[in-house]
């Protein structure tokens, strides 16, 4: 699918804080919310590049954080083969 020249987009985010762009004229898909726009496709992508610095889903970022007040690293995830 290609975008029409000059079409506008919005920046969208889901519950895992993953970002994307979406055509401004289309209804948002379930699970996504509008973060701003309408802008050009390039402006939306530039905005995402500036604000989405850790592309891991929210659950993965939470799993790798150290508990408050602790200096120990988070425990590794055990994988059984």
Short mmCIF file of C-alpha atoms in Angstrom, two decimals:
data_model
loop_
_atom_site.label_atom_id
_atom_site.label_comp_id
_atom_site.label_asym_id
_atom_site.label_seq_id
_atom_site.Cartn_x
_atom_site.Cartn_y
_atom_site.Cartn_z
CA UNK A 1 0.00 0.00 0.00
CA UNK A 2 1.39 3.41 -0.92
CA UNK A 3 0.48 6.79 0.52
CA UNK A 4 -0.88 9.57 -1.62
CA UNK A 5 1.60 12.37 -2.17
CA UNK A 6 1.00 15.04 0.45
CA UNK A 7 -1.08 12.78 2.71
CA UNK A 8 -0.90 13.44 6.43
CA UNK A 9 -0.24 11.03 9.26
CA UNK A 10 -0.44 10.85 13.02
CA UNK A 11 1.89 9.28 15.55
CA UNK A 12 0.21 6.42 17.40
CA UNK A 13 1.20 4.28 20.39
CA UNK A 14 -0.12 1.00 21.81
CA UNK A 15 -0.34 -0.30 25.38
CA UNK A 16 3.20 -1.70 25.14
CA UNK A 17 4.43 1.82 24.23
CA UNK A 18 5.37 0.78 20.71
CA UNK A 19 5.11 3.70 18.27
CA UNK A 20 4.01 3.87 14.66
CA UNK A 21 2.49 6.22 12.13
CA UNK A 22 -1.04 6.00 10.78
CA UNK A 23 -2.84 7.83 7.97
CA UNK A 24 -4.70 10.76 9.57
CA UNK A 25 -7.82 10.14 7.47
CA UNK A 26 -8.25 6.54 8.66
CA UNK A 27 -9.89 5.30 11.85
CA UNK A 28 -7.38 4.10 14.45
CA UNK A 29 -7.08 0.34 14.85
CA UNK A 30 -8.07 -1.18 18.20
CA UNK A 31 -5.36 -0.93 20.85
CA UNK A 32 -3.72 2.22 19.47
CA UNK A 33 -4.09 5.85 20.58
CA UNK A 34 -3.24 9.13 18.90
CA UNK A 35 -0.11 10.93 20.15
CA UNK A 36 -0.26 13.82 17.76
CA UNK A 37 -0.48 15.14 14.28
CA UNK A 38 -1.50 15.46 11.56
CA UNK A 39 1.92 15.90 10.03
CA UNK A 40 3.84 14.67 7.04
CA UNK A 41 5.00 11.06 7.10
CA UNK A 42 8.61 12.20 7.45
CA UNK A 43 7.81 14.55 10.36
CA UNK A 44 6.01 11.73 12.18
CA UNK A 45 8.96 9.37 11.67
CA UNK A 46 11.38 12.05 12.90
CA UNK A 47 9.23 12.57 16.01
CA UNK A 48 9.17 8.83 16.74
CA UNK A 49 12.95 8.63 16.35
CA UNK A 50 13.33 11.38 18.97
CA UNK A 51 10.89 10.03 21.58
CA UNK A 52 11.08 6.23 21.19
CA UNK A 53 14.62 5.62 22.32
CA UNK A 54 14.12 2.11 23.74
CA UNK A 55 12.19 0.00 21.25
CA UNK A 56 11.65 -2.94 23.59
CA UNK A 57 7.98 -3.50 24.49
CA UNK A 58 6.96 -2.19 27.94
CA UNK A 59 6.83 -5.71 29.45
CA UNK A 60 10.46 -6.33 28.43
CA UNK A 61 11.65 -3.00 29.84
CA UNK A 62 9.86 -3.68 33.13
CA UNK A 63 11.34 -7.17 33.35
CA UNK A 64 14.88 -5.85 33.00
CA UNK A 65 14.68 -3.06 35.58
CA UNK A 66 16.30 -3.33 38.98
CA UNK A 67 13.89 -3.16 41.96
CA UNK A 68 13.79 0.23 43.70
CA UNK A 69 16.44 0.60 46.40
CA UNK A 70 18.49 -2.33 45.13
CA UNK A 71 21.92 -2.10 43.60
CA UNK A 72 21.82 -5.68 42.31
CA UNK A 73 21.07 -6.26 38.64
CA UNK A 74 17.75 -7.80 37.74
CA UNK A 75 17.77 -11.59 37.81
CA UNK A 76 18.27 -13.25 34.42
CA UNK A 77 15.43 -15.21 32.92
CA UNK A 78 16.04 -18.95 33.21
CA UNK A 79 15.51 -20.97 30.04
CA UNK A 80 15.21 -24.75 30.21
CA UNK A 81 16.09 -26.83 27.18
#
